[in-house]
CSV table of C-alpha atoms in Angstrom, one decimal:
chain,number,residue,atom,x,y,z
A,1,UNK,CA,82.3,86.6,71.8
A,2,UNK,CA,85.9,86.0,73.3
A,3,UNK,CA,86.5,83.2,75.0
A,4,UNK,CA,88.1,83.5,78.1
A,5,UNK,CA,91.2,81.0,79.5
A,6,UNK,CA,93.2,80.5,82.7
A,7,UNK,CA,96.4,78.3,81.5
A,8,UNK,CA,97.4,76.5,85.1
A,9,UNK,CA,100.9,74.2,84.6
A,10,UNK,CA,103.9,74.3,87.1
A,11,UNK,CA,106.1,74.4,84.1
A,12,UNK,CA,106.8,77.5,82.5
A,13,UNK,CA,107.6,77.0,79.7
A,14,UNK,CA,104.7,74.5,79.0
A,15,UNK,CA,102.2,77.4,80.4
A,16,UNK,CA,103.5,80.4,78.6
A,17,UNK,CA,103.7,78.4,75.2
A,18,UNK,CA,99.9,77.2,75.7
A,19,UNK,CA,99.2,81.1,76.5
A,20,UNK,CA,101.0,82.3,73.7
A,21,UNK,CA,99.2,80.0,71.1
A,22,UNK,CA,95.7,80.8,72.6
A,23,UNK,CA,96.4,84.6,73.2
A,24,UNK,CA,97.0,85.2,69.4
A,25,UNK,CA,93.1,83.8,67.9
A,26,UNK,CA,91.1,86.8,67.8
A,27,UNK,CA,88.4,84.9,69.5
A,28,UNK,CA,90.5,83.4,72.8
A,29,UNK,CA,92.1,85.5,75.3
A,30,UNK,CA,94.2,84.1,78.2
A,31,UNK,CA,93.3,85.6,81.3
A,32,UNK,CA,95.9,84.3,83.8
A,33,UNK,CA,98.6,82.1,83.8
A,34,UNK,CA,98.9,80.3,87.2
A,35,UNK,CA,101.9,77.7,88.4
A,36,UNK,CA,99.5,75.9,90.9
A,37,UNK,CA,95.9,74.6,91.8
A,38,UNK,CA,95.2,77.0,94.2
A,39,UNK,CA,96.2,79.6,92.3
A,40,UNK,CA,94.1,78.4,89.3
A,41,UNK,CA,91.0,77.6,91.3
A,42,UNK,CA,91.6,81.7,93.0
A,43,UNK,CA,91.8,82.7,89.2
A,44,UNK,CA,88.6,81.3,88.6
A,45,UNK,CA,87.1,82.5,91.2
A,46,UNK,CA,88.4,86.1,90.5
A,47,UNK,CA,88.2,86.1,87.0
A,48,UNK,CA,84.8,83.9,86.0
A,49,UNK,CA,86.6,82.5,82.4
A,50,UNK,CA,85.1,80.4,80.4
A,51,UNK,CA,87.7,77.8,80.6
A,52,UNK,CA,90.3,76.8,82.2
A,53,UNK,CA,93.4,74.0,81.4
A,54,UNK,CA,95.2,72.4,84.2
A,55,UNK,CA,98.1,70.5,84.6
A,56,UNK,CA,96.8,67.0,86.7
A,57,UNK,CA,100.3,67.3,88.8
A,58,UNK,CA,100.6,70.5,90.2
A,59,UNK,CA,102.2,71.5,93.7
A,60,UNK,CA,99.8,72.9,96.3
A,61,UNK,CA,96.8,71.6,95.2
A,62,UNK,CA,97.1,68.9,92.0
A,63,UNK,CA,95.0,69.8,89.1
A,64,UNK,CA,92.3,67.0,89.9
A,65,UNK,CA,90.9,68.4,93.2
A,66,UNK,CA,91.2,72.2,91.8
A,67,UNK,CA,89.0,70.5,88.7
A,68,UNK,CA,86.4,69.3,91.5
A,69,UNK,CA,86.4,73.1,93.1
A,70,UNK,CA,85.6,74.7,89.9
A,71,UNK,CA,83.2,72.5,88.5
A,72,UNK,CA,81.7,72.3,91.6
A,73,UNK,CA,81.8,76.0,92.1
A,74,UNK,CA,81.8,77.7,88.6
A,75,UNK,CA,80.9,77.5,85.3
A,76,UNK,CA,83.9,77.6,84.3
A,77,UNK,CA,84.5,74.1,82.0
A,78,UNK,CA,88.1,72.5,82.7
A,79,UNK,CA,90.5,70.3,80.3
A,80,UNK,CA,93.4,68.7,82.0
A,81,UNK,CA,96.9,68.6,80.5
A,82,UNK,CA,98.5,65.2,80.8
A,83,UNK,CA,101.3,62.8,79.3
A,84,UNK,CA,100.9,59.1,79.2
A,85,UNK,CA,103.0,59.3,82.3
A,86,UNK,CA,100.1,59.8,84.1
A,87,UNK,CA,97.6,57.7,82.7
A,88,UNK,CA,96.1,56.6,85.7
A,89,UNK,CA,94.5,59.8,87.1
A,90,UNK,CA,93.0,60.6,83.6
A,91,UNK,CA,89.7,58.4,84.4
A,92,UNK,CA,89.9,60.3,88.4
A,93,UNK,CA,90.4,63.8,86.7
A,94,UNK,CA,87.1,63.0,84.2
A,95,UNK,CA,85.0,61.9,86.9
A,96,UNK,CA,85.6,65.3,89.3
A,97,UNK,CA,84.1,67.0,86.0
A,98,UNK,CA,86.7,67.9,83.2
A,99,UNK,CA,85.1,67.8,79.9
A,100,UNK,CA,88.2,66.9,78.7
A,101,UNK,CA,91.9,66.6,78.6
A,102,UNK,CA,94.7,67.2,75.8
A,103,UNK,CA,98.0,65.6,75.8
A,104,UNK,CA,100.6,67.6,76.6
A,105,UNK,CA,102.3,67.7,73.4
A,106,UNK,CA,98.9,68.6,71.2
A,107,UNK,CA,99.3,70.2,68.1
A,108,UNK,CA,98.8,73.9,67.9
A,109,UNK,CA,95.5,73.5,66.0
A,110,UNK,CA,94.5,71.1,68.6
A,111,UNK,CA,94.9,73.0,71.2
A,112,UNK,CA,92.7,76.1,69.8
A,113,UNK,CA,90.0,73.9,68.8
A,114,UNK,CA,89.8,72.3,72.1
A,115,UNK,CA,89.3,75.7,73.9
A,116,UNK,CA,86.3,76.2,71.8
A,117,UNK,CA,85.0,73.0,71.5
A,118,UNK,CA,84.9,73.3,75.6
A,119,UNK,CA,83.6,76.8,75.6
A,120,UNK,CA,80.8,76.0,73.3
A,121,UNK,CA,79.4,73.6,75.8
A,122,UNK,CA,80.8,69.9,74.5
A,123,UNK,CA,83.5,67.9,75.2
A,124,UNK,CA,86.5,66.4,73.8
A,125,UNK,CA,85.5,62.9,73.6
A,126,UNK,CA,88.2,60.8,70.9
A,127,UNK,CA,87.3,57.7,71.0
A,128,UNK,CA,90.8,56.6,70.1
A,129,UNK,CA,91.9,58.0,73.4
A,130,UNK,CA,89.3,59.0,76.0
A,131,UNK,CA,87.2,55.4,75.7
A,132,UNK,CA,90.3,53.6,75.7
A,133,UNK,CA,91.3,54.8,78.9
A,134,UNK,CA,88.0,55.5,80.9
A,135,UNK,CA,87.5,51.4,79.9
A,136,UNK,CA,91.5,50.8,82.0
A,137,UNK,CA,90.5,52.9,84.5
A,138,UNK,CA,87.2,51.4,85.3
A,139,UNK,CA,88.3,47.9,84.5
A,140,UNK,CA,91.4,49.0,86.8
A,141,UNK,CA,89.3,50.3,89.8
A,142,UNK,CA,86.2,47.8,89.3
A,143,UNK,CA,84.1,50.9,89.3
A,144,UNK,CA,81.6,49.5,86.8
A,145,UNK,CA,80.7,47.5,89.9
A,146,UNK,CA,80.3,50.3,92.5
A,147,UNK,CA,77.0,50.7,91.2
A,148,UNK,CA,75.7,46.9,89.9
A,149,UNK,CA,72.5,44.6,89.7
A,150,UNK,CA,69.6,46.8,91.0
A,151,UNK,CA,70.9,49.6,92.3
A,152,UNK,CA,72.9,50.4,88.2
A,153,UNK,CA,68.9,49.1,86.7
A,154,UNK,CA,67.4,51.7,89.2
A,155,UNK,CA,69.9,54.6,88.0
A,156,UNK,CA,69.0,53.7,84.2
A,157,UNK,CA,65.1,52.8,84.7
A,158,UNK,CA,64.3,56.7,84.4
A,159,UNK,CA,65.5,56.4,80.7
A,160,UNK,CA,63.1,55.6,77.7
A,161,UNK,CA,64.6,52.4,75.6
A,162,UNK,CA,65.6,55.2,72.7
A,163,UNK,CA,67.3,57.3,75.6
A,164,UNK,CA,69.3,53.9,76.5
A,165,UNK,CA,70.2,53.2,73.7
A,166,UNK,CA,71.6,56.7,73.1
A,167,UNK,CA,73.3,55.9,76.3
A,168,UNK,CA,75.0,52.9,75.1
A,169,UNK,CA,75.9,54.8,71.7
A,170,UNK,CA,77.6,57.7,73.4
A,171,UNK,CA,79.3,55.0,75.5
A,172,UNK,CA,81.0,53.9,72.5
A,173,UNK,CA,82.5,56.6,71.6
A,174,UNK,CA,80.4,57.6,68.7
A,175,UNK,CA,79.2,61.3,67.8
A,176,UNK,CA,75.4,62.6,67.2
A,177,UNK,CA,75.9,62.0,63.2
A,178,UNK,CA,76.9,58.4,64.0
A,179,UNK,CA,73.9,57.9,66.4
A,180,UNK,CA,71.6,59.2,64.1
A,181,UNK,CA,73.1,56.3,61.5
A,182,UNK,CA,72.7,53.6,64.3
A,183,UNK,CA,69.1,55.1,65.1
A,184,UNK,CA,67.9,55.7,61.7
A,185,UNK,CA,66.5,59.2,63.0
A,186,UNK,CA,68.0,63.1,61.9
A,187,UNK,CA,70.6,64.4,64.2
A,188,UNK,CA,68.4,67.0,66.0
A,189,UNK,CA,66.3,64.6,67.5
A,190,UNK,CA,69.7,62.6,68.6
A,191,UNK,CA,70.5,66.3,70.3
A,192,UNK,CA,66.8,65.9,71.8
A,193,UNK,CA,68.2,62.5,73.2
A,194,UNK,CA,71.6,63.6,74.1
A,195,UNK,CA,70.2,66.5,76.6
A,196,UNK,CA,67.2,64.0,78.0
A,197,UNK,CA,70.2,61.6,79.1
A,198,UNK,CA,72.3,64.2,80.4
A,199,UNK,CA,69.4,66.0,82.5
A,200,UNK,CA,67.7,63.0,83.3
A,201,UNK,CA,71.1,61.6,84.7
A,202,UNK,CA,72.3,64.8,86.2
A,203,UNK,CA,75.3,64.5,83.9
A,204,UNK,CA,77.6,67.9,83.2
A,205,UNK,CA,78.6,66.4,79.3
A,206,UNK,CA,79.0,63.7,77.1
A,207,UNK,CA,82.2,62.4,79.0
A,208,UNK,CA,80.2,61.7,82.0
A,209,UNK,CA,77.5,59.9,80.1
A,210,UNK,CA,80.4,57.5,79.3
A,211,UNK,CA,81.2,56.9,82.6
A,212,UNK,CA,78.2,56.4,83.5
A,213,UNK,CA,77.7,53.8,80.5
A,214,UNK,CA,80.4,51.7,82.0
A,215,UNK,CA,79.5,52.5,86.2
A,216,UNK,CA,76.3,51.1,85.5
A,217,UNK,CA,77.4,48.3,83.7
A,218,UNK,CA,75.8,49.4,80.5
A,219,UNK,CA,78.3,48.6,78.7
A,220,UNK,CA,81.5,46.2,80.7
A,221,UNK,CA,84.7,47.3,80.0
A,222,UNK,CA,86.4,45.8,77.1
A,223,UNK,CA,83.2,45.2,74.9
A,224,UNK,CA,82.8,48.1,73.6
């Protein structure tokens, strides 16, 4: 199965050396190479690919609210390109429904397994990075207190304890091999837990399950 990519970045040179680096793999082909939002959120509309990368600053429309369009249109799965330099709309871009974002200067191999990892249907979760800063961000916005006290109980209250405490695990950062440690169970019933959170909390991936571990106060920023 070839996987199928829309490279979106409003620098060239940054968008035709991601497309030449996935356009070699016999199993990735890059469908369009876009300079804008817009543009990227009409190439996947046109096209239907499996995934597409966006630049979070783009001209026209910026790379968070074209993620919101296609995850809220397609099935298309989105990681966003970013620097350091914008830290602070990494936790914003996450929340409109990227399953992930890559720095912009990833390594090659990276970069390829990324795509897949995306296209397969997971996320790219390190917990070196991606808990570190969803932990600012919330601690920044006080969004683990947007939903607080009965309202976050409510929101959790449809989860068996196991399912919580999978929760809580995937909160930290830690991947179905390490749950199954913490758990004492095999990893195919941590999978069985994984997808009741998910569907039971009408999350899209494990990225959102760690948002949703700190908006509901599961876990408070800094503890984990």
């Amino acid at each position: 199965m070839t996987i199928r990519v829309v490279v979106a970045d409003d620098q060239e040179l940054v968008r035709s050396g991601f497309a030449m680096i996935l356009d070699v793999q016999d199993d990735i082909e890059v469908v369009a190479e876009v300079g804008d939002g817009a543009a990227a959120v009409a190439a996947v509309e046109r096209l239907a690919p499996d995934v597409a990368l966006l630049d979070i600053r783009m001209p026209v429309l910026d790379g968070i609210e074209a993620c919101r369009r296609i995850s809220a249109g397609s099935s298309c799965r989105t990681v966003m390109l970013t620097t350091f330099d914008s830290d602070e709309y990494v936790y914003e871009a996450l929340h409109a429904g990227a399953s992930g974002f890559l720095l912009k200067d990833v390594r090659r191999d990276d970069l390829v397994h990324a795509v897949r990892v995306v296209a397969a249907g997971e996320s790219l979760l390190a917990p070196s990075v991606a808990r570190r800063l969803i932990e600012e961000y919330t601690a920044a916005t006080a969004r683990p207190a947007a939903v607080s006290g009965a309202s976050a109980e409510h929101r959790l209250e449809v989860l068996t304890a196991r399912e919580r405490e999978t929760l809580l695990l995937l909160g930290r950062g830690l991947s179905n091999a390490e749950i199954a440690v913490a758990l004492t169970v095999s990893e195919h019933t941590v999978k069985s837990h994984v997808g009741n959170v998910l569907a039971k909390l009408g999350l899209r991936d494990r990225i959102q399950a760690v948002i949703c571990a700190y908006e509901t106060g599961l876990i408070a920023a800094g503890t984990a």
